[in-house]
Tab-separated table of C-alpha atoms in Angstrom:
chain	number	residue	atom	x	y	z
C	1	UNK	CA	-10.544	-61.273	227.167
C	2	UNK	CA	-12.438	-63.431	229.615
C	3	UNK	CA	-12.017	-62.119	233.512
C	4	UNK	CA	-13.304	-63.886	236.502
C	5	UNK	CA	-14.117	-62.128	240.240
C	6	UNK	CA	-13.703	-64.635	242.650
C	7	UNK	CA	-13.595	-64.143	246.635
C	8	UNK	CA	-11.782	-66.987	248.747
C	9	UNK	CA	-12.625	-70.861	249.735
C	10	UNK	CA	-13.003	-70.767	253.147
C	11	UNK	CA	-10.320	-72.615	255.553
C	12	UNK	CA	-7.741	-70.592	253.934
C	13	UNK	CA	-4.360	-70.957	255.511
C	14	UNK	CA	-5.022	-74.701	256.414
C	15	UNK	CA	-7.759	-76.934	254.653
C	16	UNK	CA	-8.399	-74.140	251.970
C	17	UNK	CA	-5.446	-73.853	250.638
C	18	UNK	CA	-5.746	-76.834	248.295
C	19	UNK	CA	-9.587	-76.308	246.711
C	20	UNK	CA	-8.137	-72.405	246.066
C	21	UNK	CA	-5.549	-73.781	244.014
C	22	UNK	CA	-7.907	-75.974	242.613
C	23	UNK	CA	-9.802	-73.003	241.617
C	24	UNK	CA	-7.367	-70.710	240.041
C	25	UNK	CA	-5.725	-73.562	237.897
C	26	UNK	CA	-9.244	-73.989	236.364
C	27	UNK	CA	-9.545	-71.270	236.039
C	28	UNK	CA	-6.511	-70.555	233.440
C	29	UNK	CA	-7.544	-73.790	231.916
C	30	UNK	CA	-10.453	-71.947	230.740
C	31	UNK	CA	-9.135	-69.384	229.056
C	32	UNK	CA	-9.072	-66.720	232.364
C	33	UNK	CA	-6.422	-63.432	230.813
C	34	UNK	CA	-7.821	-61.861	234.732
C	35	UNK	CA	-8.250	-63.160	237.515
C	36	UNK	CA	-10.177	-60.191	240.938
C	37	UNK	CA	-9.803	-62.173	244.030
C	38	UNK	CA	-11.580	-60.631	246.725
C	39	UNK	CA	-9.466	-61.507	250.114
C	40	UNK	CA	-13.104	-62.602	252.183
C	41	UNK	CA	-15.293	-65.923	251.586
C	42	UNK	CA	-18.742	-65.954	251.353
C	43	UNK	CA	-19.306	-65.958	254.795
C	44	UNK	CA	-17.515	-62.297	255.362
C	45	UNK	CA	-20.222	-59.820	254.191
C	46	UNK	CA	-21.996	-57.458	255.926
C	47	UNK	CA	-22.423	-58.006	259.779
C	48	UNK	CA	-20.420	-60.976	259.428
C	49	UNK	CA	-17.360	-58.905	257.800
C	50	UNK	CA	-13.827	-59.513	258.777
C	51	UNK	CA	-11.090	-58.247	257.831
C	52	UNK	CA	-9.302	-58.091	253.930
C	53	UNK	CA	-6.788	-61.804	254.171
C	54	UNK	CA	-4.666	-59.961	251.981
C	55	UNK	CA	-2.037	-63.786	252.136
C	56	UNK	CA	-4.666	-65.316	250.814
C	57	UNK	CA	-4.609	-62.891	247.764
C	58	UNK	CA	-0.578	-63.095	247.290
C	59	UNK	CA	-1.545	-66.858	247.590
C	60	UNK	CA	-3.329	-66.802	244.403
C	61	UNK	CA	-0.801	-64.604	242.289
C	62	UNK	CA	1.288	-67.011	243.022
C	63	UNK	CA	-0.590	-69.773	241.292
C	64	UNK	CA	-1.623	-68.224	239.123
C	65	UNK	CA	1.639	-66.971	237.901
C	66	UNK	CA	3.998	-69.814	238.696
C	67	UNK	CA	0.379	-72.293	236.440
C	68	UNK	CA	-0.053	-70.372	233.639
C	69	UNK	CA	3.545	-69.918	233.292
C	70	UNK	CA	3.542	-66.119	232.893
C	71	UNK	CA	4.787	-63.513	236.054
C	72	UNK	CA	2.827	-60.674	234.572
C	73	UNK	CA	-0.438	-63.148	234.635
C	74	UNK	CA	-2.968	-59.749	235.883
C	75	UNK	CA	-4.129	-60.261	239.327
C	76	UNK	CA	-6.678	-57.545	240.608
C	77	UNK	CA	-6.686	-57.350	244.734
C	78	UNK	CA	-9.692	-57.165	245.958
C	79	UNK	CA	-10.768	-55.906	249.675
C	80	UNK	CA	-8.980	-54.094	252.414
C	81	UNK	CA	-8.870	-50.913	250.733
C	82	UNK	CA	-10.289	-48.213	253.203
C	83	UNK	CA	-7.421	-45.040	253.320
C	84	UNK	CA	-5.461	-43.979	249.912
C	85	UNK	CA	-2.095	-45.890	250.457
C	86	UNK	CA	-3.516	-48.926	251.376
C	87	UNK	CA	-4.231	-49.026	247.682
C	88	UNK	CA	0.071	-49.163	248.293
C	89	UNK	CA	-0.205	-51.624	250.698
C	90	UNK	CA	-1.554	-54.344	249.202
C	91	UNK	CA	-0.240	-53.697	245.822
C	92	UNK	CA	3.369	-53.816	248.112
C	93	UNK	CA	2.557	-57.073	250.086
C	94	UNK	CA	0.064	-59.178	248.264
C	95	UNK	CA	2.362	-58.633	244.676
C	96	UNK	CA	-1.027	-57.641	242.827
C	97	UNK	CA	-0.966	-56.038	239.136
C	98	UNK	CA	-3.824	-53.522	240.991
C	99	UNK	CA	-6.935	-52.937	243.190
C	100	UNK	CA	-10.371	-52.830	243.504
C	101	UNK	CA	-12.379	-50.835	246.027
C	102	UNK	CA	-16.519	-51.064	246.754
C	103	UNK	CA	-17.604	-49.867	249.863
C	104	UNK	CA	-14.897	-47.394	250.820
C	105	UNK	CA	-15.467	-45.516	247.254
C	106	UNK	CA	-18.852	-45.350	247.598
C	107	UNK	CA	-18.087	-43.062	250.795
C	108	UNK	CA	-15.076	-41.225	249.149
C	109	UNK	CA	-14.833	-41.232	245.061
C	110	UNK	CA	-11.714	-39.468	245.457
C	111	UNK	CA	-9.707	-41.980	246.815
C	112	UNK	CA	-7.379	-42.827	244.088
C	113	UNK	CA	-6.570	-39.362	243.322
C	114	UNK	CA	-2.561	-39.573	243.367
C	115	UNK	CA	-2.599	-36.649	246.103
C	116	UNK	CA	-5.594	-37.997	248.427
C	117	UNK	CA	-4.890	-38.096	251.583
C	118	UNK	CA	-6.161	-41.133	254.498
C	119	UNK	CA	-8.600	-39.675	257.186
C	120	UNK	CA	-6.584	-39.730	259.287
C	121	UNK	CA	-4.147	-37.117	258.788
C	122	UNK	CA	-7.166	-34.833	258.314
C	123	UNK	CA	-9.432	-32.476	260.428
C	124	UNK	CA	-13.118	-33.527	261.076
C	125	UNK	CA	-13.584	-30.249	258.741
C	126	UNK	CA	-11.525	-30.900	256.146
C	127	UNK	CA	-12.986	-34.154	255.378
C	128	UNK	CA	-16.807	-32.675	255.682
C	129	UNK	CA	-16.253	-29.864	252.859
C	130	UNK	CA	-14.595	-33.259	250.793
C	131	UNK	CA	-17.837	-35.064	251.093
C	132	UNK	CA	-19.769	-32.044	250.598
C	133	UNK	CA	-18.367	-31.116	247.185
C	134	UNK	CA	-18.732	-34.863	246.547
C	135	UNK	CA	-22.139	-34.530	246.336
C	136	UNK	CA	-22.175	-31.257	243.985
C	137	UNK	CA	-19.475	-33.195	241.751
C	138	UNK	CA	-21.856	-35.864	241.548
C	139	UNK	CA	-25.413	-33.934	241.220
C	140	UNK	CA	-23.324	-31.914	238.269
C	141	UNK	CA	-21.982	-34.948	236.448
C	142	UNK	CA	-25.734	-36.282	236.844
C	143	UNK	CA	-27.702	-34.072	235.373
C	144	UNK	CA	-24.540	-33.702	232.515
C	145	UNK	CA	-25.241	-37.613	232.445
C	146	UNK	CA	-28.703	-38.465	233.909
C	147	UNK	CA	-28.578	-42.826	235.922
C	148	UNK	CA	-30.846	-45.188	233.485
C	149	UNK	CA	-34.603	-43.934	234.428
C	150	UNK	CA	-35.443	-47.132	236.790
C	151	UNK	CA	-31.555	-48.348	237.323
C	152	UNK	CA	-32.975	-49.050	241.259
C	153	UNK	CA	-36.947	-49.525	240.883
C	154	UNK	CA	-39.607	-48.535	238.469
C	155	UNK	CA	-40.781	-46.229	242.058
C	156	UNK	CA	-38.640	-42.631	241.937
C	157	UNK	CA	-37.225	-43.989	238.334
C	158	UNK	CA	-33.245	-43.322	238.268
C	159	UNK	CA	-33.468	-40.607	241.142
C	160	UNK	CA	-33.580	-43.674	243.532
C	161	UNK	CA	-29.308	-44.800	242.152
C	162	UNK	CA	-28.641	-40.754	242.504
C	163	UNK	CA	-30.332	-41.209	246.488
C	164	UNK	CA	-28.844	-43.776	247.088
C	165	UNK	CA	-24.631	-42.737	246.268
C	166	UNK	CA	-25.946	-39.574	248.107
C	167	UNK	CA	-26.648	-41.123	251.595
C	168	UNK	CA	-22.803	-43.917	250.702
C	169	UNK	CA	-20.674	-39.785	250.723
C	170	UNK	CA	-22.896	-38.306	253.520
C	171	UNK	CA	-23.535	-41.681	255.822
C	172	UNK	CA	-21.512	-39.869	258.266
C	173	UNK	CA	-23.806	-36.564	258.919
C	174	UNK	CA	-26.843	-38.723	258.001
C	175	UNK	CA	-26.296	-40.239	261.989
C	176	UNK	CA	-26.314	-37.481	263.591
C	177	UNK	CA	-29.024	-34.928	261.567
C	178	UNK	CA	-32.488	-38.730	261.046
C	179	UNK	CA	-34.665	-35.439	259.450
C	180	UNK	CA	-32.810	-35.101	256.812
C	181	UNK	CA	-31.652	-38.330	256.030
C	182	UNK	CA	-35.587	-38.768	256.496
C	183	UNK	CA	-35.939	-35.988	254.001
C	184	UNK	CA	-33.400	-38.082	251.709
C	185	UNK	CA	-35.515	-41.145	251.223
C	186	UNK	CA	-38.756	-39.873	251.322
C	187	UNK	CA	-40.028	-40.655	248.670
C	188	UNK	CA	-42.230	-38.062	247.943
C	189	UNK	CA	-39.232	-34.818	249.474
C	190	UNK	CA	-36.632	-35.889	247.358
C	191	UNK	CA	-37.755	-36.914	244.419
C	192	UNK	CA	-34.541	-34.959	242.038
C	193	UNK	CA	-31.559	-33.006	242.029
C	194	UNK	CA	-32.748	-29.546	242.880
C	195	UNK	CA	-34.610	-31.525	245.557
C	196	UNK	CA	-31.334	-33.020	246.282
C	197	UNK	CA	-29.666	-29.947	246.342
C	198	UNK	CA	-31.530	-28.080	248.060
C	199	UNK	CA	-31.067	-31.318	250.805
C	200	UNK	CA	-26.728	-31.114	250.708
C	201	UNK	CA	-27.093	-27.192	251.005
C	202	UNK	CA	-29.554	-27.225	254.343
C	203	UNK	CA	-26.834	-30.513	256.044
C	204	UNK	CA	-23.542	-27.881	254.972
C	205	UNK	CA	-25.745	-24.610	256.596
C	206	UNK	CA	-26.085	-26.700	259.850
C	207	UNK	CA	-22.027	-27.200	260.262
C	208	UNK	CA	-21.420	-23.553	259.386
C	209	UNK	CA	-20.545	-21.983	262.589
C	210	UNK	CA	-19.629	-25.843	265.190
C	211	UNK	CA	-17.038	-25.057	268.072
C	212	UNK	CA	-16.140	-27.679	268.016
C	213	UNK	CA	-15.126	-29.978	265.845
C	214	UNK	CA	-13.783	-33.175	267.972
C	215	UNK	CA	-16.707	-33.356	270.371
C	216	UNK	CA	-18.809	-34.740	266.426
C	217	UNK	CA	-19.554	-38.469	267.002
C	218	UNK	CA	-19.300	-37.490	262.801
C	219	UNK	CA	-15.488	-36.353	263.639
C	220	UNK	CA	-14.521	-39.980	264.753
C	221	UNK	CA	-12.660	-41.185	261.519
C	222	UNK	CA	-12.187	-44.947	263.034
C	223	UNK	CA	-16.581	-45.428	264.110
C	224	UNK	CA	-18.637	-42.878	262.426
C	225	UNK	CA	-17.697	-43.929	257.944
C	226	UNK	CA	-20.421	-45.475	255.956
C	227	UNK	CA	-16.786	-48.559	255.925
C	228	UNK	CA	-17.187	-49.248	259.181
C	229	UNK	CA	-21.443	-49.189	259.728
C	230	UNK	CA	-20.672	-53.272	259.633
C	231	UNK	CA	-17.660	-52.854	262.103
C	232	UNK	CA	-20.071	-51.578	264.346
C	233	UNK	CA	-23.576	-53.587	264.066
C	234	UNK	CA	-21.111	-56.948	264.284
C	235	UNK	CA	-19.867	-55.738	267.839
C	236	UNK	CA	-22.850	-54.399	268.943
C	237	UNK	CA	-24.694	-57.406	267.381
C	238	UNK	CA	-27.094	-59.437	269.693
C	239	UNK	CA	-25.595	-62.911	267.263
C	240	UNK	CA	-22.082	-63.400	269.347
C	241	UNK	CA	-22.085	-67.121	268.682
C	242	UNK	CA	-22.165	-68.293	264.569
C	243	UNK	CA	-24.963	-69.351	264.157
C	244	UNK	CA	-26.440	-68.958	266.479
C	245	UNK	CA	-29.755	-67.066	266.808
C	246	UNK	CA	-30.740	-64.849	269.502
C	247	UNK	CA	-33.865	-65.062	271.069
C	248	UNK	CA	-36.128	-62.113	269.940
C	249	UNK	CA	-38.501	-59.897	272.631
C	250	UNK	CA	-41.565	-61.153	270.590
C	251	UNK	CA	-41.367	-65.221	271.938
C	252	UNK	CA	-43.961	-66.361	273.363
C	253	UNK	CA	-46.377	-63.785	272.829
C	254	UNK	CA	-49.876	-63.619	271.137
C	255	UNK	CA	-50.566	-62.738	267.661
C	256	UNK	CA	-52.623	-59.438	268.501
C	257	UNK	CA	-49.464	-59.124	271.151
C	258	UNK	CA	-47.130	-59.152	268.954
C	259	UNK	CA	-48.750	-56.197	266.354
C	260	UNK	CA	-49.061	-54.586	268.890
C	261	UNK	CA	-45.930	-54.681	271.444
C	262	UNK	CA	-44.031	-53.542	266.929
C	263	UNK	CA	-46.663	-50.512	266.165
C	264	UNK	CA	-45.720	-49.531	269.790
C	265	UNK	CA	-42.034	-49.968	268.573
C	266	UNK	CA	-42.688	-48.324	265.577
C	267	UNK	CA	-43.923	-44.722	267.170
C	268	UNK	CA	-40.819	-45.189	269.976
C	269	UNK	CA	-38.225	-44.780	266.243
C	270	UNK	CA	-40.904	-41.812	265.604
C	271	UNK	CA	-40.806	-39.626	268.790
C	272	UNK	CA	-36.763	-40.497	268.929
C	273	UNK	CA	-36.450	-39.116	265.779
C	274	UNK	CA	-38.395	-35.860	266.035
C	275	UNK	CA	-36.780	-35.570	269.413
C	276	UNK	CA	-33.035	-35.646	267.148
C	277	UNK	CA	-34.100	-33.181	264.537
C	278	UNK	CA	-32.674	-30.094	263.625
C	279	UNK	CA	-29.733	-28.689	264.349
C	280	UNK	CA	-26.969	-30.844	266.327
C	281	UNK	CA	-26.880	-30.028	269.737
C	282	UNK	CA	-23.382	-29.507	270.303
């Protein structure tokens, strides 16, 4: 079995259609038996992330099945799966055989559960409780099946992998608790499953007596999630035009002045974190 995962070329829908068709046909000629297609091009990532092009995925499904003369040629759709309901929507729209998720699944590992509900249909406290349960369940699994030592760098061993996953699961709440975010990322303070478990318990304790969940930034499901982080970054970015670099405030300064300016910026961030530490203010 030979499988391939690819992104769409640029300008699909106009001048890029011929290249898309050529690539799919060449892959089938080469013996590919399963194709996963991401409905974004190479430049549509990070702060340049764009809406997933399900029309392009549908084109690939049509091309592959017609060219292979196999009405069931397996195509996996990738991209745009933010909520549980998006799974069926994508299958219906593209005609793909299956879907895969990456970014959203890192924050909500339960997206593919049969009875999973979209965050918009849940109250903020229910979402918080769900995420905390995900963290504890993940740590349980890490206890039974530890990640390979050094899987994310020699320093920190396998805990670096756990740290990364926990950060994504509780991303929206760590954004409100900068001291816990710093502690989770600290290379000597949080280095074990026991440390992580205590941090999750501390986080849970800070949200036990919230008078009005709707007032919290984390309760805005449209803007606070890990999946949406680059959408906000794109809107707030100084880089408004593709290829245009924002002018740095350090431009024109001497090396000594640049060092001094950077030190002041670092100290300002430290002061902000210090002032924001502790329980959230309602």
